């Protein structure tokens, strides 16, 4: 079954790059360019994994993640932070917010697909238990 990936990203160039890589890899891509739109889409769409930009125009991506984790329905939804500021301490901040991991910017095909495959695989394994 094709995994459905929601990309929450306000930068059109980054969105275009992510879309191109994911479609080419055979994923189904859903797109939101703000935190509010991302949360609204999660209410109505089936999503297997979220790529969450940290700097969004309305709500910080990590605030969105914290809100989602408070909802039982999204407690185990795989979320990967998309971030240009993967400095010391940032990784801890993303994990503390509830992200499963992060993909550093500039985004590369190998890192994006690797992180997604790894996260979906771990999710599948934990669902079997
Ligand atoms: Mn942004």
PDB file of C-alpha atoms and ligand atoms in Angstrom:
ATOM      1  CA  UNK A   1       0.000   0.000   0.000  1.00  0.00           C
ATOM      2  CA  UNK A   2       1.292   3.449  -0.894  1.00  0.00           C
ATOM      3  CA  UNK A   3       2.188   5.496   2.158  1.00  0.00           C
ATOM      4  CA  UNK A   4       0.471   8.881   2.366  1.00  0.00           C
ATOM      5  CA  UNK A   5       2.836  11.642   3.440  1.00  0.00           C
ATOM      6  CA  UNK A   6       1.728  15.102   4.517  1.00  0.00           C
ATOM      7  CA  UNK A   7       4.353  17.809   4.002  1.00  0.00           C
ATOM      8  CA  UNK A   8       3.772  20.948   6.104  1.00  0.00           C
ATOM      9  CA  UNK A   9       6.121  23.504   4.558  1.00  0.00           C
ATOM     10  CA  UNK A  10       5.697  27.189   3.674  1.00  0.00           C
ATOM     11  CA  UNK A  11       8.667  27.517   1.311  1.00  0.00           C
ATOM     12  CA  UNK A  12       7.474  26.752  -2.260  1.00  0.00           C
ATOM     13  CA  UNK A  13      10.930  25.649  -3.414  1.00  0.00           C
ATOM     14  CA  UNK A  14      11.306  23.188  -0.551  1.00  0.00           C
ATOM     15  CA  UNK A  15       7.768  21.925  -1.155  1.00  0.00           C
ATOM     16  CA  UNK A  16       8.504  21.421  -4.847  1.00  0.00           C
ATOM     17  CA  UNK A  17      11.685  19.491  -4.030  1.00  0.00           C
ATOM     18  CA  UNK A  18       9.977  17.271  -1.440  1.00  0.00           C
ATOM     19  CA  UNK A  19       7.038  16.642  -3.790  1.00  0.00           C
ATOM     20  CA  UNK A  20       9.358  15.659  -6.638  1.00  0.00           C
ATOM     21  CA  UNK A  21      11.427  13.273  -4.510  1.00  0.00           C
ATOM     22  CA  UNK A  22       8.393  11.645  -2.857  1.00  0.00           C
ATOM     23  CA  UNK A  23       6.327  11.241  -6.024  1.00  0.00           C
ATOM     24  CA  UNK A  24       9.308   9.747  -7.815  1.00  0.00           C
ATOM     25  CA  UNK A  25       9.744   7.285  -4.935  1.00  0.00           C
ATOM     26  CA  UNK A  26       6.079   6.270  -5.270  1.00  0.00           C
ATOM     27  CA  UNK A  27       4.606   7.989  -2.205  1.00  0.00           C
ATOM     28  CA  UNK A  28       1.261   9.759  -2.164  1.00  0.00           C
ATOM     29  CA  UNK A  29       1.881  13.421  -1.255  1.00  0.00           C
ATOM     30  CA  UNK A  30      -0.413  15.798   0.620  1.00  0.00           C
ATOM     31  CA  UNK A  31       0.606  19.422   1.093  1.00  0.00           C
ATOM     32  CA  UNK A  32      -0.064  22.165   3.623  1.00  0.00           C
ATOM     33  CA  UNK A  33       1.759  25.487   3.850  1.00  0.00           C
ATOM     34  CA  UNK A  34       0.846  26.481   7.402  1.00  0.00           C
ATOM     35  CA  UNK A  35       0.443  24.807  10.767  1.00  0.00           C
ATOM     36  CA  UNK A  36      -3.306  25.438  10.821  1.00  0.00           C
ATOM     37  CA  UNK A  37      -3.749  23.986   7.353  1.00  0.00           C
ATOM     38  CA  UNK A  38      -1.656  20.964   8.316  1.00  0.00           C
ATOM     39  CA  UNK A  39      -3.795  20.270  11.384  1.00  0.00           C
ATOM     40  CA  UNK A  40      -6.991  20.755   9.359  1.00  0.00           C
ATOM     41  CA  UNK A  41      -5.800  18.244   6.757  1.00  0.00           C
ATOM     42  CA  UNK A  42      -4.997  15.698   9.440  1.00  0.00           C
ATOM     43  CA  UNK A  43      -8.608  15.922  10.617  1.00  0.00           C
ATOM     44  CA  UNK A  44      -9.961  14.896   7.209  1.00  0.00           C
ATOM     45  CA  UNK A  45      -7.204  12.942   5.433  1.00  0.00           C
ATOM     46  CA  UNK A  46      -5.596   9.584   6.142  1.00  0.00           C
ATOM     47  CA  UNK A  47      -1.895  10.309   6.699  1.00  0.00           C
ATOM     48  CA  UNK A  48       0.884   7.794   7.426  1.00  0.00           C
ATOM     49  CA  UNK A  49       3.709  10.245   8.121  1.00  0.00           C
ATOM     50  CA  UNK A  50       4.145  14.016   8.488  1.00  0.00           C
ATOM     51  CA  UNK A  51       7.125  16.086   7.378  1.00  0.00           C
ATOM     52  CA  UNK A  52       6.959  19.168   9.605  1.00  0.00           C
ATOM     53  CA  UNK A  53       8.818  22.368   8.808  1.00  0.00           C
ATOM     54  CA  UNK A  54       9.910  24.094  12.020  1.00  0.00           C
ATOM     55  CA  UNK A  55       9.524  27.724  10.901  1.00  0.00           C
ATOM     56  CA  UNK A  56       5.957  28.194   9.658  1.00  0.00           C
ATOM     57  CA  UNK A  57       4.081  31.483   9.135  1.00  0.00           C
ATOM     58  CA  UNK A  58       1.470  30.849  11.832  1.00  0.00           C
ATOM     59  CA  UNK A  59       2.307  28.216  14.446  1.00  0.00           C
ATOM     60  CA  UNK A  60       5.861  26.932  14.974  1.00  0.00           C
ATOM     61  CA  UNK A  61       6.116  23.364  13.643  1.00  0.00           C
ATOM     62  CA  UNK A  62       7.166  22.083  17.049  1.00  0.00           C
ATOM     63  CA  UNK A  63       4.138  23.741  18.659  1.00  0.00           C
ATOM     64  CA  UNK A  64       1.974  21.962  16.084  1.00  0.00           C
ATOM     65  CA  UNK A  65       3.708  18.698  16.985  1.00  0.00           C
ATOM     66  CA  UNK A  66       3.077  19.250  20.706  1.00  0.00           C
ATOM     67  CA  UNK A  67      -0.612  19.946  19.994  1.00  0.00           C
ATOM     68  CA  UNK A  68      -0.906  16.817  17.841  1.00  0.00           C
ATOM     69  CA  UNK A  69       0.670  14.613  20.523  1.00  0.00           C
ATOM     70  CA  UNK A  70      -1.984  15.769  22.995  1.00  0.00           C
ATOM     71  CA  UNK A  71      -4.616  14.233  20.711  1.00  0.00           C
ATOM     72  CA  UNK A  72      -4.810  10.472  21.220  1.00  0.00           C
ATOM     73  CA  UNK A  73      -5.580  10.028  17.535  1.00  0.00           C
ATOM     74  CA  UNK A  74      -2.191  11.489  16.576  1.00  0.00           C
ATOM     75  CA  UNK A  75      -0.176  10.224  19.538  1.00  0.00           C
ATOM     76  CA  UNK A  76       1.648   7.642  17.414  1.00  0.00           C
ATOM     77  CA  UNK A  77       1.604   9.426  14.053  1.00  0.00           C
ATOM     78  CA  UNK A  78       5.167   9.478  12.683  1.00  0.00           C
ATOM     79  CA  UNK A  79       6.417  13.080  12.476  1.00  0.00           C
ATOM     80  CA  UNK A  80       9.787  14.132  11.071  1.00  0.00           C
ATOM     81  CA  UNK A  81      10.958  17.730  11.552  1.00  0.00           C
ATOM     82  CA  UNK A  82      12.296  19.515   8.467  1.00  0.00           C
ATOM     83  CA  UNK A  83      14.897  21.906   9.703  1.00  0.00           C
ATOM     84  CA  UNK A  84      17.614  24.271   8.615  1.00  0.00           C
ATOM     85  CA  UNK A  85      18.783  24.783  12.205  1.00  0.00           C
ATOM     86  CA  UNK A  86      19.949  21.352  13.270  1.00  0.00           C
ATOM     87  CA  UNK A  87      22.411  22.771  15.761  1.00  0.00           C
ATOM     88  CA  UNK A  88      23.339  21.336  19.131  1.00  0.00           C
ATOM     89  CA  UNK A  89      20.257  21.202  21.312  1.00  0.00           C
ATOM     90  CA  UNK A  90      17.819  21.437  18.407  1.00  0.00           C
ATOM     91  CA  UNK A  91      17.619  17.678  17.982  1.00  0.00           C
ATOM     92  CA  UNK A  92      16.652  17.410  21.668  1.00  0.00           C
ATOM     93  CA  UNK A  93      14.027  20.106  21.171  1.00  0.00           C
ATOM     94  CA  UNK A  94      12.452  18.246  18.247  1.00  0.00           C
ATOM     95  CA  UNK A  95      12.434  14.948  20.091  1.00  0.00           C
ATOM     96  CA  UNK A  96      11.047  16.623  23.237  1.00  0.00           C
ATOM     97  CA  UNK A  97       8.198  18.071  21.131  1.00  0.00           C
ATOM     98  CA  UNK A  98       7.372  14.533  20.052  1.00  0.00           C
ATOM     99  CA  UNK A  99       9.053  14.209  16.660  1.00  0.00           C
ATOM    100  CA  UNK A 100      10.341  10.787  15.661  1.00  0.00           C
ATOM    101  CA  UNK A 101      13.393  12.358  14.021  1.00  0.00           C
ATOM    102  CA  UNK A 102      14.411  15.127  11.675  1.00  0.00           C
ATOM    103  CA  UNK A 103      15.628  15.761   8.147  1.00  0.00           C
ATOM    104  CA  UNK A 104      18.217  18.542   7.830  1.00  0.00           C
ATOM    105  CA  UNK A 105      17.972  21.240   5.177  1.00  0.00           C
ATOM    106  CA  UNK A 106      19.160  21.542   2.505  1.00  0.00           C
ATOM    107  CA  UNK A 107      17.102  18.425   1.825  1.00  0.00           C
ATOM    108  CA  UNK A 108      18.773  15.620  -0.077  1.00  0.00           C
ATOM    109  CA  UNK A 109      16.958  12.714  -1.707  1.00  0.00           C
ATOM    110  CA  UNK A 110      19.014  10.143   0.214  1.00  0.00           C
ATOM    111  CA  UNK A 111      18.448  11.702   3.642  1.00  0.00           C
ATOM    112  CA  UNK A 112      14.747  12.351   3.071  1.00  0.00           C
ATOM    113  CA  UNK A 113      13.934   8.894   1.709  1.00  0.00           C
ATOM    114  CA  UNK A 114      16.204   7.227   4.265  1.00  0.00           C
ATOM    115  CA  UNK A 115      14.539   8.964   7.214  1.00  0.00           C
ATOM    116  CA  UNK A 116      11.040   8.212   5.890  1.00  0.00           C
ATOM    117  CA  UNK A 117      11.761   4.536   5.192  1.00  0.00           C
ATOM    118  CA  UNK A 118      13.418   4.116   8.595  1.00  0.00           C
ATOM    119  CA  UNK A 119      10.518   5.775  10.423  1.00  0.00           C
ATOM    120  CA  UNK A 120       7.779   3.883   8.567  1.00  0.00           C
ATOM    121  CA  UNK A 121       9.648   0.611   9.162  1.00  0.00           C
ATOM    122  CA  UNK A 122       9.914   1.271  12.899  1.00  0.00           C
ATOM    123  CA  UNK A 123       6.243   2.217  13.002  1.00  0.00           C
ATOM    124  CA  UNK A 124       5.287  -1.030  11.263  1.00  0.00           C
ATOM    125  CA  UNK A 125       7.382  -3.053  13.712  1.00  0.00           C
ATOM    126  CA  UNK A 126       5.882  -1.370  16.773  1.00  0.00           C
ATOM    127  CA  UNK A 127       2.361  -1.846  15.364  1.00  0.00           C
ATOM    128  CA  UNK A 128       2.963  -5.611  15.262  1.00  0.00           C
ATOM    129  CA  UNK A 129       3.607  -5.794  19.004  1.00  0.00           C
TER     130      UNK A 129
HETATM  131 MN1  LIG B   1       9.456  27.530   6.808  1.00  0.00          MN
END
